[in-house]
Short mmCIF file of N, CA, C and O in Angstrom, two decimals:
data_model
loop_
_atom_site.label_atom_id
_atom_site.label_comp_id
_atom_site.label_asym_id
_atom_site.label_seq_id
_atom_site.Cartn_x
_atom_site.Cartn_y
_atom_site.Cartn_z
N UNK A 623 5.28 14.65 4.49
CA UNK A 623 4.86 13.27 3.99
C UNK A 623 5.55 11.89 3.62
O UNK A 623 6.95 11.97 3.66
N UNK A 624 5.23 11.23 3.29
CA UNK A 624 5.59 9.85 3.08
C UNK A 624 5.36 9.15 2.31
O UNK A 624 4.08 9.50 1.86
N UNK A 625 6.02 7.86 1.56
CA UNK A 625 4.97 7.66 0.32
C UNK A 625 6.22 5.59 1.31
O UNK A 625 7.33 5.73 1.29
N UNK A 626 5.38 4.69 1.08
CA UNK A 626 6.30 4.14 0.75
C UNK A 626 5.60 2.32 -0.32
O UNK A 626 4.19 3.00 -0.43
N UNK A 627 6.61 1.97 -0.88
CA UNK A 627 6.64 1.04 -2.10
C UNK A 627 6.61 -0.39 -1.58
O UNK A 627 7.56 -0.54 -0.78
N UNK A 628 6.14 -1.09 -2.44
CA UNK A 628 6.37 -2.74 -2.49
C UNK A 628 6.07 -3.31 -4.12
O UNK A 628 5.14 -3.03 -4.96
N UNK A 629 6.51 -4.29 -4.58
CA UNK A 629 7.07 -4.57 -5.77
C UNK A 629 6.39 -5.86 -5.51
O UNK A 629 6.85 -6.58 -5.22
N UNK A 630 5.40 -6.24 -6.27
CA UNK A 630 4.54 -7.84 -6.43
C UNK A 630 4.02 -8.15 -8.31
O UNK A 630 3.51 -7.52 -9.33
N UNK A 631 4.90 -9.40 -8.51
CA UNK A 631 4.11 -9.33 -9.34
C UNK A 631 4.81 -8.76 -10.73
O UNK A 631 3.40 -8.31 -11.88
N UNK A 632 5.65 -7.51 -10.71
CA UNK A 632 5.76 -6.83 -11.68
C UNK A 632 4.82 -5.86 -11.78
O UNK A 632 5.13 -4.96 -12.80
N UNK A 633 4.28 -5.35 -10.94
CA UNK A 633 3.66 -4.22 -10.43
C UNK A 633 3.76 -3.19 -8.93
O UNK A 633 4.74 -4.21 -8.01
N UNK A 634 4.32 -1.97 -9.54
CA UNK A 634 4.49 -1.56 -8.04
C UNK A 634 3.31 -0.51 -7.15
O UNK A 634 2.25 -0.85 -7.87
N UNK A 635 3.18 -1.63 -6.14
CA UNK A 635 2.04 -0.66 -5.42
C UNK A 635 2.56 0.57 -4.49
O UNK A 635 4.12 0.33 -4.09
N UNK A 636 1.93 1.51 -4.32
CA UNK A 636 2.36 2.48 -2.90
C UNK A 636 1.14 3.17 -1.83
O UNK A 636 -0.13 2.89 -2.58
N UNK A 637 1.53 3.48 -1.52
CA UNK A 637 0.59 4.37 -0.14
C UNK A 637 1.24 5.41 0.70
O UNK A 637 2.58 5.30 0.99
N UNK A 638 0.63 5.92 0.59
CA UNK A 638 1.12 7.41 1.65
C UNK A 638 0.31 7.59 2.65
O UNK A 638 0.05 7.18 2.81
N UNK A 639 0.35 8.95 2.55
CA UNK A 639 -0.02 9.80 4.59
C UNK A 639 -1.83 9.56 4.22
O UNK A 639 -2.31 10.10 5.14
N UNK A 640 -2.35 9.23 3.55
CA UNK A 640 -3.95 9.50 3.10
C UNK A 640 -4.04 8.25 2.80
O UNK A 640 -5.72 7.89 2.91
N UNK A 641 -3.89 7.32 3.44
CA UNK A 641 -3.89 5.58 3.28
C UNK A 641 -4.42 5.21 2.36
O UNK A 641 -5.18 4.17 1.96
N UNK A 642 -4.14 5.79 0.45
CA UNK A 642 -4.76 5.32 -0.10
C UNK A 642 -3.50 5.44 -1.21
O UNK A 642 -2.79 5.15 -1.73
N UNK A 643 -3.96 3.79 -2.13
CA UNK A 643 -3.18 2.15 -2.39
C UNK A 643 -3.14 3.06 -4.16
O UNK A 643 -4.01 2.67 -4.54
N UNK A 644 -1.92 3.25 -4.19
CA UNK A 644 -2.73 3.65 -5.74
C UNK A 644 -0.89 1.73 -6.50
O UNK A 644 -0.36 1.77 -5.64
N UNK A 645 -1.36 1.67 -7.50
CA UNK A 645 -0.58 0.68 -8.86
C UNK A 645 0.12 1.64 -9.68
O UNK A 645 -0.22 1.64 -10.74
N UNK A 646 1.15 1.10 -10.17
CA UNK A 646 1.93 1.47 -11.62
C UNK A 646 2.20 -0.26 -12.03
O UNK A 646 2.62 -0.78 -11.61
N UNK A 647 1.69 -0.16 -13.55
CA UNK A 647 1.85 -1.10 -14.61
C UNK A 647 3.10 -1.08 -15.03
O UNK A 647 3.80 -2.68 -15.90
N UNK A 648 3.38 -0.11 -15.35
CA UNK A 648 4.63 0.78 -15.92
C UNK A 648 5.81 1.32 -15.49
O UNK A 648 6.23 2.19 -16.23
N UNK A 649 6.14 0.34 -14.18
CA UNK A 649 7.48 1.14 -13.42
C UNK A 649 7.65 2.35 -13.43
O UNK A 649 8.31 2.91 -12.77
N UNK A 650 6.86 3.63 -12.77
CA UNK A 650 6.28 3.82 -12.39
C UNK A 650 5.94 5.49 -12.57
O UNK A 650 5.89 6.49 -13.00
N UNK A 651 5.87 5.43 -14.22
CA UNK A 651 5.54 6.67 -15.32
C UNK A 651 4.37 6.89 -15.12
O UNK A 651 3.26 8.07 -14.61
N UNK A 652 3.19 6.19 -14.84
CA UNK A 652 1.22 6.37 -14.38
C UNK A 652 0.95 5.19 -13.29
O UNK A 652 1.35 4.45 -13.11
N UNK A 653 0.18 6.34 -12.69
CA UNK A 653 -0.29 5.48 -11.66
C UNK A 653 -1.96 4.97 -11.38
O UNK A 653 -2.40 6.53 -12.02
N UNK A 654 -2.07 4.34 -10.63
CA UNK A 654 -3.90 4.47 -10.59
C UNK A 654 -4.02 3.70 -9.24
O UNK A 654 -3.82 3.29 -8.46
N UNK A 655 -5.52 4.56 -9.00
CA UNK A 655 -6.49 4.42 -7.86
C UNK A 655 -6.30 2.62 -8.14
O UNK A 655 -7.40 2.42 -8.68
N UNK A 656 -6.19 1.58 -6.46
CA UNK A 656 -6.86 0.00 -6.16
C UNK A 656 -7.70 0.14 -5.39
O UNK A 656 -7.64 0.72 -4.19
N UNK A 657 -8.89 0.64 -5.63
CA UNK A 657 -10.14 0.80 -4.48
C UNK A 657 -10.54 -0.38 -3.97
O UNK A 657 -10.89 -1.03 -2.86
N UNK A 658 -9.77 -1.64 -4.71
CA UNK A 658 -9.88 -3.35 -3.99
C UNK A 658 -9.35 -3.39 -2.87
O UNK A 658 -9.43 -4.21 -1.71
N UNK A 659 -8.53 -2.52 -2.58
CA UNK A 659 -7.02 -1.97 -1.40
C UNK A 659 -7.78 -1.25 -0.79
O UNK A 659 -6.46 -0.21 0.09
N UNK A 660 -8.83 -1.00 -0.21
CA UNK A 660 -9.36 0.41 -0.22
C UNK A 660 -9.06 -0.18 1.86
O UNK A 660 -9.41 -1.59 2.13
N UNK A 661 -8.72 0.61 2.71
CA UNK A 661 -8.05 0.51 4.50
C UNK A 661 -9.15 1.02 5.26
O UNK A 661 -10.42 1.86 4.27
N UNK A 662 -9.35 0.25 6.19
CA UNK A 662 -10.68 1.00 6.65
C UNK A 662 -10.96 2.37 7.30
O UNK A 662 -9.59 3.18 7.21
N UNK A 663 -11.45 3.50 7.35
CA UNK A 663 -10.82 4.46 7.56
C UNK A 663 -11.10 4.93 9.23
O UNK A 663 -10.38 6.72 9.53
N UNK A 664 -10.82 3.87 9.81
CA UNK A 664 -10.70 4.78 11.53
C UNK A 664 -8.93 3.85 11.53
O UNK A 664 -8.52 3.72 12.73
N UNK A 665 -8.61 3.43 10.50
CA UNK A 665 -6.87 3.40 10.73
C UNK A 665 -5.79 4.62 11.87
O UNK A 665 -6.74 5.32 11.65
N UNK A 666 -6.00 4.15 12.69
CA UNK A 666 -4.64 4.66 13.63
C UNK A 666 -3.40 4.73 12.95
O UNK A 666 -2.44 3.46 12.12
N UNK A 667 -2.41 5.16 13.23
CA UNK A 667 -1.36 5.78 13.78
C UNK A 667 -1.06 7.29 12.29
O UNK A 667 -2.47 7.39 11.54
N UNK A 668 -0.15 7.30 12.21
CA UNK A 668 0.75 8.39 11.00
C UNK A 668 1.31 8.36 10.63
O UNK A 668 2.16 9.32 9.80
N UNK A 669 2.49 7.35 10.57
CA UNK A 669 3.26 6.08 9.63
C UNK A 669 2.68 5.41 8.99
O UNK A 669 2.64 4.40 10.50
N UNK A 670 3.12 4.65 8.31
CA UNK A 670 2.42 3.53 7.15
C UNK A 670 3.64 2.35 6.31
O UNK A 670 4.56 4.01 5.90
N UNK A 671 4.46 2.04 6.35
CA UNK A 671 4.77 1.01 5.68
C UNK A 671 4.38 -0.45 5.17
O UNK A 671 3.68 -0.52 5.89
N UNK A 672 4.66 -0.51 3.57
CA UNK A 672 4.03 -1.45 3.47
C UNK A 672 5.62 -2.12 2.67
O UNK A 672 6.01 -1.94 2.21
N UNK A 673 5.31 -3.55 2.45
CA UNK A 673 5.53 -4.27 2.05
C UNK A 673 5.06 -5.97 1.06
O UNK A 673 3.67 -5.86 0.59
N UNK A 674 4.90 -6.87 0.70
CA UNK A 674 5.36 -7.85 0.08
C UNK A 674 6.18 -9.22 0.19
O UNK A 674 7.10 -9.26 0.42
N UNK A 675 5.31 -9.83 0.79
CA UNK A 675 6.16 -11.63 0.70
C UNK A 675 6.23 -12.56 0.06
O UNK A 675 6.00 -11.76 -0.93
N UNK A 676 5.92 -13.44 -0.03
CA UNK A 676 7.00 -14.28 -1.12
C UNK A 676 5.86 -15.02 -2.17
O UNK A 676 6.35 -15.23 -3.27
N UNK A 677 4.39 -15.08 -0.92
CA UNK A 677 4.15 -15.34 -1.79
C UNK A 677 2.80 -14.03 -2.68
O UNK A 677 1.53 -14.05 -3.34
N UNK A 678 2.97 -12.75 -2.42
CA UNK A 678 2.99 -11.23 -3.03
C UNK A 678 1.67 -11.44 -2.61
O UNK A 678 1.21 -10.80 -2.95
N UNK A 679 1.35 -11.24 -1.89
CA UNK A 679 0.50 -11.00 -0.81
C UNK A 679 1.03 -9.18 -0.44
O UNK A 679 2.29 -8.90 0.13
N UNK A 680 0.31 -8.57 0.02
CA UNK A 680 1.33 -6.92 0.09
C UNK A 680 0.59 -6.99 1.78
O UNK A 680 -0.78 -7.03 2.23
N UNK A 681 1.27 -6.02 2.65
CA UNK A 681 1.31 -6.18 4.01
C UNK A 681 1.29 -4.54 4.26
O UNK A 681 1.82 -4.21 3.82
N UNK A 682 0.49 -4.17 5.14
CA UNK A 682 0.83 -2.36 5.93
C UNK A 682 0.70 -2.08 7.10
O UNK A 682 -0.17 -3.24 7.99
N UNK A 683 1.90 -2.01 7.59
CA UNK A 683 1.44 -1.56 8.94
C UNK A 683 1.73 -0.15 9.62
O UNK A 683 2.27 0.38 8.92
N UNK A 684 0.69 0.34 10.18
CA UNK A 684 0.89 1.50 11.39
C UNK A 684 1.68 1.37 11.90
O UNK A 684 2.50 0.84 13.16
N UNK A 685 2.19 2.85 12.80
CA UNK A 685 3.49 2.90 14.02
C UNK A 685 2.01 2.99 15.79
O UNK A 685 2.92 2.59 16.14
N UNK A 686 1.33 2.56 15.10
CA UNK A 686 0.16 2.62 16.10
C UNK A 686 0.10 0.46 16.02
O UNK A 686 -1.11 0.34 17.40
N UNK A 687 0.35 0.20 15.21
CA UNK A 687 0.10 -1.13 15.72
C UNK A 687 -0.33 -2.13 15.33
O UNK A 687 -1.10 -3.15 15.08
N UNK A 688 -0.80 -1.76 14.64
CA UNK A 688 -1.61 -2.23 13.53
C UNK A 688 -1.64 -2.47 11.80
O UNK A 688 -0.48 -2.44 11.33
N UNK A 689 -1.59 -3.94 11.52
CA UNK A 689 -1.27 -4.50 10.68
C UNK A 689 -2.83 -5.26 9.90
O UNK A 689 -3.26 -5.41 9.97
N UNK A 690 -2.51 -5.14 8.32
CA UNK A 690 -2.83 -5.75 7.43
C UNK A 690 -2.62 -5.93 6.44
O UNK A 690 -1.94 -6.21 5.91
N UNK A 691 -3.18 -7.54 5.37
CA UNK A 691 -2.26 -8.34 5.04
C UNK A 691 -3.58 -8.04 4.00
O UNK A 691 -5.06 -8.52 3.75
N UNK A 692 -3.29 -7.97 1.91
CA UNK A 692 -4.23 -8.74 1.41
C UNK A 692 -3.38 -9.53 0.43
O UNK A 692 -2.26 -9.26 -0.59
#
């Protein structure tokens, strides 16, 4: 199992092996599912990494070479 996180605008976003994205607005004390960031069910790969750019966009890259931006 793994977890990748990104800090955007004061919130922490996290994605795990099930490709579900969560957000914490209180520095990791509580987490809520972010349904607006649902990723495709046909996503390929077994490992994922999330990052944010200077404009606050979230990027997710899989080890199969797929890339998503939100």
